[in-house]
Amino acid sequence: MFIELGDVVKALRVLEGRGGSASLELFLRLWGPYAYAVLNRALDWDLVYRRGDVYKLARRGRELLKLLGEGCPVEARVARGRLWLKTPVGLYAVELTPSYLLSLAYKLAEACGEEPWRIYAETCRTLARAASRSLDKWLLRRAGALCF
C-alpha cells in the first residue's frame, strides 16, 4: 500500500498535539484502516513506539517535527564521487536529472508543508554550492546546467 509521507507527519503532529500519545481508536476515526499502514510506517522509522493500543511520540519523531517546524533545511555534500543531500526525512544520493530533483522537491514539499518550486530552487542552490567546493568539477557543470 502506498503511504504518503505527509500522512506520517500528520500522525506525528496529532501525537504532539495530544501531549505525545494517543490511542489507536483516534487514528482509526481519522483515517479508517489506512491508519494501520501510516502508524506501522512510523513504527518502522522509529518515529513512534507502541504500548498496547497507545502510540507515543519517540525522540526521533520529536526531532523530525522540530526540523520541519524550521521550514525544510537541506544540506549537501560530495562524497565518493556522488552528491548527497541531507533532508529532514533522510539522506539521499542525488542523481542530477531534472525529474529526480523535481520528484524529491515534491516529496519534501509534502513533508515540510512548503511550495515545491521553493524547495527545488533551494535544493539546486545547495547542490551547486556543494559541487563548487568539491574536487569533482564535472558535478558543478551538471548542477549548474540543471538548476540555473
mmCIF file with all atom_site columns, C-alpha atoms in Angstrom, residues 1-138:
data_model
loop_
_atom_site.group_PDB
_atom_site.id
_atom_site.type_symbol
_atom_site.label_atom_id
_atom_site.label_alt_id
_atom_site.label_comp_id
_atom_site.label_asym_id
_atom_site.label_entity_id
_atom_site.label_seq_id
_atom_site.pdbx_PDB_ins_code
_atom_site.Cartn_x
_atom_site.Cartn_y
_atom_site.Cartn_z
_atom_site.occupancy
_atom_site.B_iso_or_equiv
_atom_site.pdbx_formal_charge
_atom_site.auth_seq_id
_atom_site.auth_comp_id
_atom_site.auth_asym_id
_atom_site.auth_atom_id
_atom_site.pdbx_PDB_model_num
ATOM 1   C CA . MET A 1 1   ? 0.000   0.000  0.000   1.00 0.00 ? 1   MET A CA 1
ATOM 2   C CA . PHE A 1 2   ? 1.260   3.456  -0.889  1.00 0.00 ? 2   PHE A CA 1
ATOM 3   C CA . ILE A 1 3   ? 1.622   5.688  2.163   1.00 0.00 ? 3   ILE A CA 1
ATOM 4   C CA . GLU A 1 4   ? 2.053   9.422  1.781   1.00 0.00 ? 4   GLU A CA 1
ATOM 5   C CA . LEU A 1 5   ? 4.888   10.897 3.789   1.00 0.00 ? 5   LEU A CA 1
ATOM 6   C CA . GLY A 1 6   ? 2.654   13.832 4.664   1.00 0.00 ? 6   GLY A CA 1
ATOM 7   C CA . ASP A 1 7   ? 0.256   11.474 6.437   1.00 0.00 ? 7   ASP A CA 1
ATOM 8   C CA . VAL A 1 8   ? 3.061   10.133 8.630   1.00 0.00 ? 8   VAL A CA 1
ATOM 9   C CA . VAL A 1 9   ? 3.943   13.721 9.556   1.00 0.00 ? 9   VAL A CA 1
ATOM 10  C CA . LYS A 1 10  ? 0.254   14.449 10.259  1.00 0.00 ? 10  LYS A CA 1
ATOM 11  C CA . ALA A 1 11  ? 0.166   11.465 12.620  1.00 0.00 ? 11  ALA A CA 1
ATOM 12  C CA . LEU A 1 12  ? 3.230   12.829 14.420  1.00 0.00 ? 12  LEU A CA 1
ATOM 13  C CA . ARG A 1 13  ? 1.579   16.238 14.717  1.00 0.00 ? 13  ARG A CA 1
ATOM 14  C CA . VAL A 1 14  ? -1.573  14.621 16.137  1.00 0.00 ? 14  VAL A CA 1
ATOM 15  C CA . LEU A 1 15  ? 0.548   12.862 18.749  1.00 0.00 ? 15  LEU A CA 1
ATOM 16  C CA . GLU A 1 16  ? 2.381   16.084 19.569  1.00 0.00 ? 16  GLU A CA 1
ATOM 17  C CA . GLY A 1 17  ? -0.894  17.978 19.905  1.00 0.00 ? 17  GLY A CA 1
ATOM 18  C CA . ARG A 1 18  ? -2.267  15.395 22.316  1.00 0.00 ? 18  ARG A CA 1
ATOM 19  C CA . GLY A 1 19  ? 0.706   15.574 24.667  1.00 0.00 ? 19  GLY A CA 1
ATOM 20  C CA . GLY A 1 20  ? 2.838   12.932 22.963  1.00 0.00 ? 20  GLY A CA 1
ATOM 21  C CA . SER A 1 21  ? 0.457   9.977  22.992  1.00 0.00 ? 21  SER A CA 1
ATOM 22  C CA . ALA A 1 22  ? -2.864  8.897  21.517  1.00 0.00 ? 22  ALA A CA 1
ATOM 23  C CA . SER A 1 23  ? -4.878  5.716  21.234  1.00 0.00 ? 23  SER A CA 1
ATOM 24  C CA . LEU A 1 24  ? -5.291  3.677  18.090  1.00 0.00 ? 24  LEU A CA 1
ATOM 25  C CA . GLU A 1 25  ? -9.026  4.462  18.133  1.00 0.00 ? 25  GLU A CA 1
ATOM 26  C CA . LEU A 1 26  ? -8.351  8.132  17.453  1.00 0.00 ? 26  LEU A CA 1
ATOM 27  C CA . PHE A 1 27  ? -6.354  7.319  14.318  1.00 0.00 ? 27  PHE A CA 1
ATOM 28  C CA . LEU A 1 28  ? -8.960  4.811  13.165  1.00 0.00 ? 28  LEU A CA 1
ATOM 29  C CA . ARG A 1 29  ? -11.616 7.528  13.429  1.00 0.00 ? 29  ARG A CA 1
ATOM 30  C CA . LEU A 1 30  ? -9.416  9.894  11.417  1.00 0.00 ? 30  LEU A CA 1
ATOM 31  C CA . TRP A 1 31  ? -8.269  7.557  8.628   1.00 0.00 ? 31  TRP A CA 1
ATOM 32  C CA . GLY A 1 32  ? -10.059 4.236  8.964   1.00 0.00 ? 32  GLY A CA 1
ATOM 33  C CA . PRO A 1 33  ? -7.967  1.149  8.107   1.00 0.00 ? 33  PRO A CA 1
ATOM 34  C CA . TYR A 1 34  ? -5.351  3.372  6.429   1.00 0.00 ? 34  TYR A CA 1
ATOM 35  C CA . ALA A 1 35  ? -4.301  4.344  9.981   1.00 0.00 ? 35  ALA A CA 1
ATOM 36  C CA . TYR A 1 36  ? -2.669  0.926  10.437  1.00 0.00 ? 36  TYR A CA 1
ATOM 37  C CA . ALA A 1 37  ? -0.431  1.491  7.421   1.00 0.00 ? 37  ALA A CA 1
ATOM 38  C CA . VAL A 1 38  ? 0.540   5.024  8.490   1.00 0.00 ? 38  VAL A CA 1
ATOM 39  C CA . LEU A 1 39  ? 1.317   4.056  12.077  1.00 0.00 ? 39  LEU A CA 1
ATOM 40  C CA . ASN A 1 40  ? 3.241   0.945  11.025  1.00 0.00 ? 40  ASN A CA 1
ATOM 41  C CA . ARG A 1 41  ? 5.390   3.087  8.730   1.00 0.00 ? 41  ARG A CA 1
ATOM 42  C CA . ALA A 1 42  ? 6.054   5.489  11.624  1.00 0.00 ? 42  ALA A CA 1
ATOM 43  C CA . LEU A 1 43  ? 6.961   2.477  13.790  1.00 0.00 ? 43  LEU A CA 1
ATOM 44  C CA . ASP A 1 44  ? 9.326   1.168  11.097  1.00 0.00 ? 44  ASP A CA 1
ATOM 45  C CA . TRP A 1 45  ? 11.122  4.513  11.002  1.00 0.00 ? 45  TRP A CA 1
ATOM 46  C CA . ASP A 1 46  ? 11.320  4.692  14.846  1.00 0.00 ? 46  ASP A CA 1
ATOM 47  C CA . LEU A 1 47  ? 9.287   7.897  14.909  1.00 0.00 ? 47  LEU A CA 1
ATOM 48  C CA . VAL A 1 48  ? 6.760   6.451  17.354  1.00 0.00 ? 48  VAL A CA 1
ATOM 49  C CA . TYR A 1 49  ? 6.594   3.488  19.674  1.00 0.00 ? 49  TYR A CA 1
ATOM 50  C CA . ARG A 1 50  ? 3.650   1.450  20.809  1.00 0.00 ? 50  ARG A CA 1
ATOM 51  C CA . ARG A 1 51  ? 2.473   0.329  24.224  1.00 0.00 ? 51  ARG A CA 1
ATOM 52  C CA . GLY A 1 52  ? -0.668  -1.761 23.814  1.00 0.00 ? 52  GLY A CA 1
ATOM 53  C CA . ASP A 1 53  ? -3.146  0.310  21.811  1.00 0.00 ? 53  ASP A CA 1
ATOM 54  C CA . VAL A 1 54  ? -1.429  3.603  22.639  1.00 0.00 ? 54  VAL A CA 1
ATOM 55  C CA . TYR A 1 55  ? 1.108   5.197  20.307  1.00 0.00 ? 55  TYR A CA 1
ATOM 56  C CA . LYS A 1 56  ? 3.712   7.521  21.774  1.00 0.00 ? 56  LYS A CA 1
ATOM 57  C CA . LEU A 1 57  ? 5.959   10.011 20.050  1.00 0.00 ? 57  LEU A CA 1
ATOM 58  C CA . ALA A 1 58  ? 9.602   8.865  20.098  1.00 0.00 ? 58  ALA A CA 1
ATOM 59  C CA . ARG A 1 59  ? 12.632  11.119 20.408  1.00 0.00 ? 59  ARG A CA 1
ATOM 60  C CA . ARG A 1 60  ? 13.345  10.769 16.702  1.00 0.00 ? 60  ARG A CA 1
ATOM 61  C CA . GLY A 1 61  ? 9.777   11.831 15.892  1.00 0.00 ? 61  GLY A CA 1
ATOM 62  C CA . ARG A 1 62  ? 10.122  14.923 18.072  1.00 0.00 ? 62  ARG A CA 1
ATOM 63  C CA . GLU A 1 63  ? 13.386  15.821 16.334  1.00 0.00 ? 63  GLU A CA 1
ATOM 64  C CA . LEU A 1 64  ? 11.743  15.441 12.928  1.00 0.00 ? 64  LEU A CA 1
ATOM 65  C CA . LEU A 1 65  ? 8.865   17.717 13.930  1.00 0.00 ? 65  LEU A CA 1
ATOM 66  C CA . LYS A 1 66  ? 11.344  20.270 15.246  1.00 0.00 ? 66  LYS A CA 1
ATOM 67  C CA . LEU A 1 67  ? 13.222  20.223 11.942  1.00 0.00 ? 67  LEU A CA 1
ATOM 68  C CA . LEU A 1 68  ? 10.011  20.509 9.957   1.00 0.00 ? 68  LEU A CA 1
ATOM 69  C CA . GLY A 1 69  ? 8.970   23.495 12.059  1.00 0.00 ? 69  GLY A CA 1
ATOM 70  C CA . GLU A 1 70  ? 12.044  25.350 10.793  1.00 0.00 ? 70  GLU A CA 1
ATOM 71  C CA . GLY A 1 71  ? 10.981  25.070 7.183   1.00 0.00 ? 71  GLY A CA 1
ATOM 72  C CA . CYS A 1 72  ? 12.786  22.418 5.199   1.00 0.00 ? 72  CYS A CA 1
ATOM 73  C CA . PRO A 1 73  ? 16.533  22.612 5.833   1.00 0.00 ? 73  PRO A CA 1
ATOM 74  C CA . VAL A 1 74  ? 18.587  20.914 3.126   1.00 0.00 ? 74  VAL A CA 1
ATOM 75  C CA . GLU A 1 75  ? 22.329  20.257 3.297   1.00 0.00 ? 75  GLU A CA 1
ATOM 76  C CA . ALA A 1 76  ? 24.508  18.795 0.548   1.00 0.00 ? 76  ALA A CA 1
ATOM 77  C CA . ARG A 1 77  ? 27.960  17.270 0.383   1.00 0.00 ? 77  ARG A CA 1
ATOM 78  C CA . VAL A 1 78  ? 30.093  15.395 -2.096  1.00 0.00 ? 78  VAL A CA 1
ATOM 79  C CA . ALA A 1 79  ? 31.468  12.011 -1.077  1.00 0.00 ? 79  ALA A CA 1
ATOM 80  C CA . ARG A 1 80  ? 32.768  9.097  -3.143  1.00 0.00 ? 80  ARG A CA 1
ATOM 81  C CA . GLY A 1 81  ? 32.081  10.971 -6.375  1.00 0.00 ? 81  GLY A CA 1
ATOM 82  C CA . ARG A 1 82  ? 28.375  11.432 -5.631  1.00 0.00 ? 82  ARG A CA 1
ATOM 83  C CA . LEU A 1 83  ? 26.243  14.253 -4.359  1.00 0.00 ? 83  LEU A CA 1
ATOM 84  C CA . TRP A 1 84  ? 24.466  13.509 -1.091  1.00 0.00 ? 84  TRP A CA 1
ATOM 85  C CA . LEU A 1 85  ? 21.507  15.512 0.144   1.00 0.00 ? 85  LEU A CA 1
ATOM 86  C CA . LYS A 1 86  ? 20.626  15.524 3.845   1.00 0.00 ? 86  LYS A CA 1
ATOM 87  C CA . THR A 1 87  ? 16.980  16.415 4.458   1.00 0.00 ? 87  THR A CA 1
ATOM 88  C CA . PRO A 1 88  ? 14.659  16.165 7.458   1.00 0.00 ? 88  PRO A CA 1
ATOM 89  C CA . VAL A 1 89  ? 13.333  12.887 6.063   1.00 0.00 ? 89  VAL A CA 1
ATOM 90  C CA . GLY A 1 90  ? 16.641  11.197 5.307   1.00 0.00 ? 90  GLY A CA 1
ATOM 91  C CA . LEU A 1 91  ? 19.903  11.100 3.401   1.00 0.00 ? 91  LEU A CA 1
ATOM 92  C CA . TYR A 1 92  ? 19.707  10.726 -0.385  1.00 0.00 ? 92  TYR A CA 1
ATOM 93  C CA . ALA A 1 93  ? 22.305  10.003 -3.060  1.00 0.00 ? 93  ALA A CA 1
ATOM 94  C CA . VAL A 1 94  ? 21.203  12.554 -5.638  1.00 0.00 ? 94  VAL A CA 1
ATOM 95  C CA . GLU A 1 95  ? 21.021  11.922 -9.357  1.00 0.00 ? 95  GLU A CA 1
ATOM 96  C CA . LEU A 1 96  ? 21.467  15.119 -11.319 1.00 0.00 ? 96  LEU A CA 1
ATOM 97  C CA . THR A 1 97  ? 18.419  14.764 -13.520 1.00 0.00 ? 97  THR A CA 1
ATOM 98  C CA . PRO A 1 98  ? 15.528  17.230 -13.580 1.00 0.00 ? 98  PRO A CA 1
ATOM 99  C CA . SER A 1 99  ? 12.927  14.522 -12.994 1.00 0.00 ? 99  SER A CA 1
ATOM 100 C CA . TYR A 1 100 ? 14.749  13.191 -9.927  1.00 0.00 ? 100 TYR A CA 1
ATOM 101 C CA . LEU A 1 101 ? 15.207  16.655 -8.412  1.00 0.00 ? 101 LEU A CA 1
ATOM 102 C CA . LEU A 1 102 ? 11.576  17.609 -9.070  1.00 0.00 ? 102 LEU A CA 1
ATOM 103 C CA . SER A 1 103 ? 10.344  14.356 -7.560  1.00 0.00 ? 103 SER A CA 1
ATOM 104 C CA . LEU A 1 104 ? 12.488  14.954 -4.486  1.00 0.00 ? 104 LEU A CA 1
ATOM 105 C CA . ALA A 1 105 ? 11.232  18.549 -4.238  1.00 0.00 ? 105 ALA A CA 1
ATOM 106 C CA . TYR A 1 106 ? 7.600   17.408 -4.309  1.00 0.00 ? 106 TYR A CA 1
ATOM 107 C CA . LYS A 1 107 ? 8.235   14.775 -1.615  1.00 0.00 ? 107 LYS A CA 1
ATOM 108 C CA . LEU A 1 108 ? 9.964   17.307 0.624   1.00 0.00 ? 108 LEU A CA 1
ATOM 109 C CA . ALA A 1 109 ? 7.242   19.889 -0.027  1.00 0.00 ? 109 ALA A CA 1
ATOM 110 C CA . GLU A 1 110 ? 4.599   17.427 1.102   1.00 0.00 ? 110 GLU A CA 1
ATOM 111 C CA . ALA A 1 111 ? 6.526   16.566 4.249   1.00 0.00 ? 111 ALA A CA 1
ATOM 112 C CA . CYS A 1 112 ? 7.503   20.141 5.103   1.00 0.00 ? 112 CYS A CA 1
ATOM 113 C CA . GLY A 1 113 ? 4.340   21.945 4.028   1.00 0.00 ? 113 GLY A CA 1
ATOM 114 C CA . GLU A 1 114 ? 6.137   24.280 1.627   1.00 0.00 ? 114 GLU A CA 1
ATOM 115 C CA . GLU A 1 115 ? 5.907   25.094 -2.063  1.00 0.00 ? 115 GLU A CA 1
ATOM 116 C CA . PRO A 1 116 ? 7.698   22.569 -4.333  1.00 0.00 ? 116 PRO A CA 1
ATOM 117 C CA . TRP A 1 117 ? 9.266   25.249 -6.532  1.00 0.00 ? 117 TRP A CA 1
ATOM 118 C CA . ARG A 1 118 ? 10.885  26.915 -3.498  1.00 0.00 ? 118 ARG A CA 1
ATOM 119 C CA . ILE A 1 119 ? 12.317  23.636 -2.292  1.00 0.00 ? 119 ILE A CA 1
ATOM 120 C CA . TYR A 1 120 ? 13.527  22.843 -5.818  1.00 0.00 ? 120 TYR A CA 1
ATOM 121 C CA . ALA A 1 121 ? 15.335  26.186 -6.058  1.00 0.00 ? 121 ALA A CA 1
ATOM 122 C CA . GLU A 1 122 ? 16.888  25.800 -2.599  1.00 0.00 ? 122 GLU A CA 1
ATOM 123 C CA . THR A 1 123 ? 17.961  22.239 -3.388  1.00 0.00 ? 123 THR A CA 1
ATOM 124 C CA . CYS A 1 124 ? 19.607  23.365 -6.626  1.00 0.00 ? 124 CYS A CA 1
ATOM 125 C CA . ARG A 1 125 ? 21.482  26.190 -4.885  1.00 0.00 ? 125 ARG A CA 1
ATOM 126 C CA . THR A 1 126 ? 22.639  23.837 -2.134  1.00 0.00 ? 126 THR A CA 1
ATOM 127 C CA . LEU A 1 127 ? 23.798  21.204 -4.620  1.00 0.00 ? 127 LEU A CA 1
ATOM 128 C CA . ALA A 1 128 ? 25.646  23.802 -6.699  1.00 0.00 ? 128 ALA A CA 1
ATOM 129 C CA . ARG A 1 129 ? 27.471  25.112 -3.595  1.00 0.00 ? 129 ARG A CA 1
ATOM 130 C CA . ALA A 1 130 ? 28.477  21.581 -2.584  1.00 0.00 ? 130 ALA A CA 1
ATOM 131 C CA . ALA A 1 131 ? 29.665  20.791 -6.109  1.00 0.00 ? 131 ALA A CA 1
ATOM 132 C CA . SER A 1 132 ? 31.721  24.009 -6.274  1.00 0.00 ? 132 SER A CA 1
ATOM 133 C CA . ARG A 1 133 ? 33.542  23.053 -3.062  1.00 0.00 ? 133 ARG A CA 1
ATOM 134 C CA . SER A 1 134 ? 34.392  19.565 -4.323  1.00 0.00 ? 134 SER A CA 1
ATOM 135 C CA . LEU A 1 135 ? 37.225  18.363 -6.497  1.00 0.00 ? 135 LEU A CA 1
ATOM 136 C CA . ASP A 1 136 ? 34.755  16.816 -8.943  1.00 0.00 ? 136 ASP A CA 1
ATOM 137 C CA . LYS A 1 137 ? 34.289  19.852 -11.185 1.00 0.00 ? 137 LYS A CA 1
ATOM 138 C CA . TRP A 1 138 ? 32.124  17.917 -13.651 1.00 0.00 ? 138 TRP A CA 1
#
